[in-house]
Coordinates of C-alpha atoms and ligand atoms in Angstrom, one line a residue:
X35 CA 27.8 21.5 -24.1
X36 CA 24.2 20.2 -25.0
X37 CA 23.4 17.0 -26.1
X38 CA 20.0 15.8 -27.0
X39 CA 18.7 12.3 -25.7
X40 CA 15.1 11.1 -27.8
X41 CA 12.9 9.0 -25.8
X42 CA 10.4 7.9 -27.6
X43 CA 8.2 11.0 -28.9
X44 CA 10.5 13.5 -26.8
X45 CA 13.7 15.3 -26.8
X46 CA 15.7 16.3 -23.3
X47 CA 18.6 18.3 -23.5
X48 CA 21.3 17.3 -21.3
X49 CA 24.0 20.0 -20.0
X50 CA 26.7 17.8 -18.5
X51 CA 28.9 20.7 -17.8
X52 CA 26.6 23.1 -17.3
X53 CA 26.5 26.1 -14.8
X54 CA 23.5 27.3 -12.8
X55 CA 23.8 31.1 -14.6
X56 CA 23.3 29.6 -18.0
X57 CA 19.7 28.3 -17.1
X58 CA 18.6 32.0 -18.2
X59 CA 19.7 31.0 -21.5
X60 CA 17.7 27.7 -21.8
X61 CA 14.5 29.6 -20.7
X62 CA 13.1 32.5 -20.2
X63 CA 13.3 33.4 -16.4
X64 CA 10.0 36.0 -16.4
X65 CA 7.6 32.1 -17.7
X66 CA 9.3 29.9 -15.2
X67 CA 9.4 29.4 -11.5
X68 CA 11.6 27.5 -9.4
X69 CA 10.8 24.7 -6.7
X70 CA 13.7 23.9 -4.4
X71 CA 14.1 22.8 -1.2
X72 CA 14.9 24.7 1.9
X73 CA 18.2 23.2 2.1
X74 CA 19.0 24.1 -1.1
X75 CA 18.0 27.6 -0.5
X76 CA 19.9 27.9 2.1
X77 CA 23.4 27.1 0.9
X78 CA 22.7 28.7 -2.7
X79 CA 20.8 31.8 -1.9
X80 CA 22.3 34.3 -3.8
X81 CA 21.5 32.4 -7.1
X82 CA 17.5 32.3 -6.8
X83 CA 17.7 35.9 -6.5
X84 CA 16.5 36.5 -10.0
X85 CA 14.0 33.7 -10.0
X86 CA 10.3 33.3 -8.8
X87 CA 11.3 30.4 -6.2
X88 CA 9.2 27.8 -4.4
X89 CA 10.6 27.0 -1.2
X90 CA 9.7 23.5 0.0
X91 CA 10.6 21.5 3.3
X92 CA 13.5 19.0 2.8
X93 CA 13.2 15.5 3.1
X94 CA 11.0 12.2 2.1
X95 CA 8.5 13.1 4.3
X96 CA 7.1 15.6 2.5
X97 CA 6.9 14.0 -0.9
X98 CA 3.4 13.7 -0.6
X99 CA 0.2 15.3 -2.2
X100 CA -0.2 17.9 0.9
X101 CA 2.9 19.3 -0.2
X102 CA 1.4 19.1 -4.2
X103 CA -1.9 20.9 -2.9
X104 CA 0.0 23.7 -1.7
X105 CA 2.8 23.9 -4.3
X106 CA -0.4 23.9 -7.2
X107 CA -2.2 27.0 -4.6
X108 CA 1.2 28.9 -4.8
X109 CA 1.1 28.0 -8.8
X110 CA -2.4 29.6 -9.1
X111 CA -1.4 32.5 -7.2
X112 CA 1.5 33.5 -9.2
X113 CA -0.8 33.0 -12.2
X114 CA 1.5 30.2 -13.4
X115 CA -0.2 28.9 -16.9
X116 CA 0.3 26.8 -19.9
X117 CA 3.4 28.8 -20.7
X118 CA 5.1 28.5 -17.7
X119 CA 8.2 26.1 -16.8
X120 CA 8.8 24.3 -13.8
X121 CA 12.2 24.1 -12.8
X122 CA 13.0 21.6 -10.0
X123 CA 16.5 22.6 -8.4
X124 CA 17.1 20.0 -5.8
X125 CA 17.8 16.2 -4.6
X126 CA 15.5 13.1 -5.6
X127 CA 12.9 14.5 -3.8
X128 CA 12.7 18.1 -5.7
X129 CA 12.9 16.3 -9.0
X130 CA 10.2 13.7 -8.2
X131 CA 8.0 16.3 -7.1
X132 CA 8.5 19.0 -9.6
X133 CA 8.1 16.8 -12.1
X134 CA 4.7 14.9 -11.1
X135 CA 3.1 18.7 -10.5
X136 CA 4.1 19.8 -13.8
X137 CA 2.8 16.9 -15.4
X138 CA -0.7 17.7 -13.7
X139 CA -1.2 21.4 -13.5
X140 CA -3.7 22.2 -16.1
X141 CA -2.8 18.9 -17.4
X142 CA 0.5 19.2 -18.1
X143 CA 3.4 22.2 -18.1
X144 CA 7.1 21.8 -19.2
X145 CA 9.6 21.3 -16.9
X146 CA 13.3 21.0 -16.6
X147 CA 15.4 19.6 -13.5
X148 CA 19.2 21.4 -12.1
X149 CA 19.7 18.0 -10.0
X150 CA 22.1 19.5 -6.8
X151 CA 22.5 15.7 -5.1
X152 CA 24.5 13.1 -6.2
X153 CA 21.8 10.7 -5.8
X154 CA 19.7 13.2 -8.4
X155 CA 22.4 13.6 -10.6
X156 CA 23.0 9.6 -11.5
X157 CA 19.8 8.8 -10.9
X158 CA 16.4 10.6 -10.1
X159 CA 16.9 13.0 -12.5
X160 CA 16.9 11.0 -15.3
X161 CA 14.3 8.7 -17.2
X162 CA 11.0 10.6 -16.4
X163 CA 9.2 8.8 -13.4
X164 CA 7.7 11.3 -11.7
X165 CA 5.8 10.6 -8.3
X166 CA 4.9 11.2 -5.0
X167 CA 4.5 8.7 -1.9
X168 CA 1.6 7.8 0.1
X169 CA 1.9 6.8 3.7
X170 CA 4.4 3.9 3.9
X171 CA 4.3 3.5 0.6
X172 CA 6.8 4.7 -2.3
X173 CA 6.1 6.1 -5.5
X174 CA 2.6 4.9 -5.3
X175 CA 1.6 7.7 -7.3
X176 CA 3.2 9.3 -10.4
X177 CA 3.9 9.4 -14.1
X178 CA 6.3 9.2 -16.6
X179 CA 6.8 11.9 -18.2
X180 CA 10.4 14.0 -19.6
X181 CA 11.3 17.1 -18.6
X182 CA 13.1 19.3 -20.8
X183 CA 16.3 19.7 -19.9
X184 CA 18.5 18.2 -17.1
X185 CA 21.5 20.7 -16.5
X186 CA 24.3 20.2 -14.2
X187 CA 26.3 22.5 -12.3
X188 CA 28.2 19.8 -10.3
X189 CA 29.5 22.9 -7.6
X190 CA 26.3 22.5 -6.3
X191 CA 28.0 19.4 -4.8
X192 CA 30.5 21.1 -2.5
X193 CA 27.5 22.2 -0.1
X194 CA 26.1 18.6 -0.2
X195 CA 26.8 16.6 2.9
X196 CA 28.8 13.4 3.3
X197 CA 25.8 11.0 4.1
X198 CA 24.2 12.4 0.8
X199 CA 27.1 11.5 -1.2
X200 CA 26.7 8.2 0.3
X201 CA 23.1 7.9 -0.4
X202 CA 24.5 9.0 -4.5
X203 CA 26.6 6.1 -4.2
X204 CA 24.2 3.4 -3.5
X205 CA 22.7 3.6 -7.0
X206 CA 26.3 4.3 -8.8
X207 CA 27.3 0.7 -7.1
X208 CA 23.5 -0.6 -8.1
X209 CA 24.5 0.5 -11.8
X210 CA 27.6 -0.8 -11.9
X211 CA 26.4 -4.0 -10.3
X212 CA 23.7 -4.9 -12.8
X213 CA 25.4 -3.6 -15.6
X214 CA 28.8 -2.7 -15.5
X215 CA 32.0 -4.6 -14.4
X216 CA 34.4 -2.4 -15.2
X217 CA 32.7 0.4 -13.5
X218 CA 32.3 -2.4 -10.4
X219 CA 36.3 -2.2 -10.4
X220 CA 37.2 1.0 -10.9
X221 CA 34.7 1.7 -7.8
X222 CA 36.8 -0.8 -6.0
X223 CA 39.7 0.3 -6.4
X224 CA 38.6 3.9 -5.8
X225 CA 37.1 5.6 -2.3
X226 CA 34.8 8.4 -1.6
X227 CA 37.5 10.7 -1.0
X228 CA 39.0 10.3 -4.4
X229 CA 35.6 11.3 -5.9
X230 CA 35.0 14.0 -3.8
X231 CA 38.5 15.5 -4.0
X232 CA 38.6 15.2 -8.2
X233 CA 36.5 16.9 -10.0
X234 CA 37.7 15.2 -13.8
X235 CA 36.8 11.5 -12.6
X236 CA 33.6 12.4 -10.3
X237 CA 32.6 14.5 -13.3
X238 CA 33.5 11.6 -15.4
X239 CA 31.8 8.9 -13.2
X240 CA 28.7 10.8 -12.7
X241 CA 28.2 11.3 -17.0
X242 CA 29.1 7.4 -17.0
X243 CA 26.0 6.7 -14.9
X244 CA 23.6 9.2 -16.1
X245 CA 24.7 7.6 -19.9
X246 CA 24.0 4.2 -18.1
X247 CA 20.7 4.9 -17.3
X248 CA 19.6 7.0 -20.5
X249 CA 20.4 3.9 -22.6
X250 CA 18.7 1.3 -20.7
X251 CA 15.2 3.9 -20.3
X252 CA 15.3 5.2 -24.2
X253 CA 15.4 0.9 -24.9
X254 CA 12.5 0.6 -22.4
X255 CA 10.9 3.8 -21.5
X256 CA 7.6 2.4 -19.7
X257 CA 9.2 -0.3 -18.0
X258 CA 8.4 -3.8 -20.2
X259 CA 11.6 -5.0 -19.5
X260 CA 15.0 -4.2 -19.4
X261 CA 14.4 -0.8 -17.4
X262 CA 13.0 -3.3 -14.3
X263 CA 16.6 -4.2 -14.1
X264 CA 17.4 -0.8 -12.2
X265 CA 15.0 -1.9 -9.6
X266 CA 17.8 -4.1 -8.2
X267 CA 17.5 -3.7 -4.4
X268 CA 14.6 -1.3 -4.5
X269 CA 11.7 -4.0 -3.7
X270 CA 13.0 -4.9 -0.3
X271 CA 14.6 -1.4 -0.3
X272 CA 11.3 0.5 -0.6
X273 CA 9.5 -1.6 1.4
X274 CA 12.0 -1.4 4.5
X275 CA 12.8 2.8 3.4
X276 CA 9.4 4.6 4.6
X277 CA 8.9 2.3 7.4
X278 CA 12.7 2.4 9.4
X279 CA 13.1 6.2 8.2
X280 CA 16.3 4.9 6.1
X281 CA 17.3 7.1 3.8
X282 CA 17.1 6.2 0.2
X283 CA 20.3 5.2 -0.6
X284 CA 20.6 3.5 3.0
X285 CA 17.3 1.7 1.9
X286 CA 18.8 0.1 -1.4
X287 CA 21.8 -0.8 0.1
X288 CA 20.4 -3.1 2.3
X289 CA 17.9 -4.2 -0.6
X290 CA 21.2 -5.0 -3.0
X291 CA 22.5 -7.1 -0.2
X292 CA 19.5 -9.3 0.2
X293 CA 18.9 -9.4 -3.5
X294 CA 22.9 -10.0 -3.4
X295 CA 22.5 -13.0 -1.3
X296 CA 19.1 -14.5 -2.6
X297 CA 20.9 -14.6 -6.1
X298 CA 23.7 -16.8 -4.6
X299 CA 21.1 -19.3 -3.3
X300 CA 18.9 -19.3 -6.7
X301 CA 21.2 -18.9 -9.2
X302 CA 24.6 -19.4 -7.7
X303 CA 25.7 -16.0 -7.8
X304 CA 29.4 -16.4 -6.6
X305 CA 30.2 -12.3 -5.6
X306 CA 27.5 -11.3 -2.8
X307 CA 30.4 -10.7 -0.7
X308 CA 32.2 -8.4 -3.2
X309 CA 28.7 -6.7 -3.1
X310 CA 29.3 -6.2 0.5
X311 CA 32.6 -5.0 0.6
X312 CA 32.0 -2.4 -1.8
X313 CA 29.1 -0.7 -0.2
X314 CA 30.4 -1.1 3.2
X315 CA 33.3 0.8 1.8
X316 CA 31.7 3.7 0.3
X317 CA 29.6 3.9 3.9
X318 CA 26.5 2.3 3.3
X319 CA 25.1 0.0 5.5
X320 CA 24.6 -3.8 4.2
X321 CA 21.8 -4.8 7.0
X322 CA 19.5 -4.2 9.3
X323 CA 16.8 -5.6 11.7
X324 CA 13.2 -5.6 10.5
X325 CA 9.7 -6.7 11.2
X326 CA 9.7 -9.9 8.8
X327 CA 6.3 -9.1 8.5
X328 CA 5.2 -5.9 8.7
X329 CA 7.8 -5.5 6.0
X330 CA 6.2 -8.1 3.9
X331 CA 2.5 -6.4 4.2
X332 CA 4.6 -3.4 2.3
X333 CA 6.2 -5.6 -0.1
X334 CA 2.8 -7.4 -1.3
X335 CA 1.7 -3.7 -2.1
X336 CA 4.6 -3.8 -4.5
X337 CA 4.3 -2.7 -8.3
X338 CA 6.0 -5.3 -9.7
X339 CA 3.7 -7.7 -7.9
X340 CA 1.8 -10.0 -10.1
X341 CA -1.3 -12.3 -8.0
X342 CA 1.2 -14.1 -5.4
X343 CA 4.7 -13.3 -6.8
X344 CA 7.0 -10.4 -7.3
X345 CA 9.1 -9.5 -10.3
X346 CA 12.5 -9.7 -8.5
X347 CA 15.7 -8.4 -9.5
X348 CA 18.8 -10.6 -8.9
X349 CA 22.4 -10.8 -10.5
X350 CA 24.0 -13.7 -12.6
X351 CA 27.2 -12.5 -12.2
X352 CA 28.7 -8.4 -11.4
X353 CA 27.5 -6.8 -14.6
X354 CA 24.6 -8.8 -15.9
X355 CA 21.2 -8.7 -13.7
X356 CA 18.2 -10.7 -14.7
X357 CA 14.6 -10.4 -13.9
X358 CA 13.1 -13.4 -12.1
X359 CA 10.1 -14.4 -10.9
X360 CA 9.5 -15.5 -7.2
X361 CA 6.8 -16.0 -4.8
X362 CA 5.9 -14.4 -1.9
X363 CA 6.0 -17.5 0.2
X364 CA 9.5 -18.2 -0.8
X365 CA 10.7 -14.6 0.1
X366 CA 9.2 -15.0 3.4
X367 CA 11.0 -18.2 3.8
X368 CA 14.2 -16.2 3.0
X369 CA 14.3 -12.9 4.2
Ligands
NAD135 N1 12.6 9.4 -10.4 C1 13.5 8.5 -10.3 O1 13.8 7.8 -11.3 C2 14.2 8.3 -9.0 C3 15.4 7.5 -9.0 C4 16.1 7.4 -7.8 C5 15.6 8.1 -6.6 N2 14.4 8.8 -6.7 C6 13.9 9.5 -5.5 O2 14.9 10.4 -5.1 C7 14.7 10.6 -3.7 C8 16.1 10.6 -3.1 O3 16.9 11.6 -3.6 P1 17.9 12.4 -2.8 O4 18.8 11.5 -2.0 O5 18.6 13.4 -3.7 O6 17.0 13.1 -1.7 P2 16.6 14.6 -1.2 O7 16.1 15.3 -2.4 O8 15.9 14.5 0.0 O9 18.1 15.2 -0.9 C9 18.8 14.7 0.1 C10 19.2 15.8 1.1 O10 20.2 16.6 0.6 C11 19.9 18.0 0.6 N3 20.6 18.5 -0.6 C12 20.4 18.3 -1.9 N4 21.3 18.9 -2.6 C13 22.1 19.6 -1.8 C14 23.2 20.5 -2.0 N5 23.7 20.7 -3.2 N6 23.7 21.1 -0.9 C15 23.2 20.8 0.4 N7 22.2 20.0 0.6 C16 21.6 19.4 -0.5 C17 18.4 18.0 0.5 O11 17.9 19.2 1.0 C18 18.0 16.8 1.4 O12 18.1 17.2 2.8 C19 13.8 9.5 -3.2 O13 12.5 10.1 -3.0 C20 13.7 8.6 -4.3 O14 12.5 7.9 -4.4 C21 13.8 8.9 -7.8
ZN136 ZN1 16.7 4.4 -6.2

């Protein structure tokens, strides 16, 4: 079932319960091409077989503009033009990347995204930041700009390994934490292994969030306010995530944490320890050992920096995050 989500000037279709062999019904297969991962590829195979595919490497590393110069070479070559969709069928990093090409081949193509991680589908997928990194540093690069559809074929998920769904879990514990109680419980009370084994509540869980995150980006698409609050954890998270090669989710967790703890000592934040429990039972870890800093020379570079202090995301309470204001100096003295 399709249901359409404005932002702003522009409409995406969402297809909650959507199957991979319906995309030939939301565009025209001959106009579009395909840009997965090799991953991907591998374990689905049989369904690119009627598609002009782009195969990329997996993993963070090659979200970068080398991969974008050869991806936009391929496009030229395949005579790709103004009429042509992009379809990213992948994790974070295949959406990301899709999206930022589209939205700068001859200055701008539609695209659409089939997210196939858990992590995409909750998270990356949605809300229309687009971007690529550049040396240690995340996202430096990008847009925001919606794709056209986001469709979901959740049995793209049985292929998906276990530290992925991990990595998908980070963010569903960051949404429930800044914005969610209830969600925040049922997660405690739950375990991996529930989700994994039924489909009605991960199906459920996974709409939850990606509802979660539509609302708070249609209120505050270009990030003025309210959409900063998803940033919880991500400052310390990117800055430690390209440097430690921790995955993404790994990244955040330890970022959630810190955040976790620096709420308790600003703002008397009473649940950092509930914080903990939680990821460390969904398998995330909750800290690590890092160059104070070299880890600090990343976070200065951040793009919620303001002159000598960082727009950073702490919690009041489980459900309710607020955007505060601290200086560099006093993270240092804290981290
Ligand atoms: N644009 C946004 O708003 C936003 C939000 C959150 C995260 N992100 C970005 O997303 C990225 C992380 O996303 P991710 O964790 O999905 O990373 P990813 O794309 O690297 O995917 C993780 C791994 O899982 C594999 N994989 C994906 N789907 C699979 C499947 N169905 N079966 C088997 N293997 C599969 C991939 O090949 C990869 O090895 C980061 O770059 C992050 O910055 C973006
Ligand atoms: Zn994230």
């Amino acid at each position: 079932m399709k249901k359409t989500f404005q932002f702003n000037d522009n409409f995406v279709d969402y297809f909650f319960d959507g199957s991979f062999a319906s995309l030939k019904e939301i565009v025209d297969s001959k106009n579009s091409i395909i840009i997965t991962d090799e991953n991907v590829f591998a374990a689905h195979e049989k369904k690119f077989k009627k598609w002009n595919t782009i195969v990329l490497k997996a993993g963070e590393e090659y979200k970068i503009q080398a991969t974008v110069d050869t991806v936009i070479e391929q496009l030229i070559e395949m005579q790709a033009d103004r009429n042509t969709t992009l379809i990213g069928v992948g994790g974070g990093v295949v959406t990301d990347i899709t999206g930022y090409i589209a939205s700068v081949y001859m200055r701008g193509i539609s695209f659409g995204f089939v997210p196939t991680s858990l992590l995409a589908l909750v998270d990356a997928s949605i809300g229309g930041k687009n971007g690529i990194d550049v040396d240690v540093y995340k996202n430096m690069v990008g847009v925001i700009r919606q794709p056209k559809f986001i469709l979901n074929d959740l049995s793209f998920l049985k292929t998906l390994p276990d530290n992925e769904w991990r990595n998908g879990f980070a963010e569903i514990i960051k949404h429930a934490a800044i914005n969610n109680l209830a969600m925040f419980r049922e997660l405690e009370k739950n375990n991996l292994l529930f989700y994994q084994k039924r489909k009605k509540e991960l199906a459920a869980l996974i709409q939850k969030n990606s509802l979660l995150k539509t609302k708070v980006v249609q209120q505050d698409e270009f990030e003025q306010g309210g959409r900063k609050l998803l940033n919880f954890g991500h400052t310390l998270g990117h800055a430690l995530e390209n440097q430690y090669e921790l995955s993404h989710g790994q990244a955040i967790a330890i970022g959630m944490v810190y955040a976790a703890k620096l709420s308790q000592q600003l703002l008397n934040f009473k649940n950092a320890g509930r914080i903990i429990s939680l990821l460390e039972k969904y398998g995330l870890p909750t800290e690590a050992n890092f160059d104070k800093i070299k880890v600090l020379g990343v976070l200065k570079m951040d793009k919620k920096r303001q002159n000598d202090f960082i727009n950073f995301i702490l919690l009041e309470r489980i459900g309710k995050a607020v955007i505060e204001e601290i200086s560099i100096e006093k993270l240092y003295d804290n981290i």
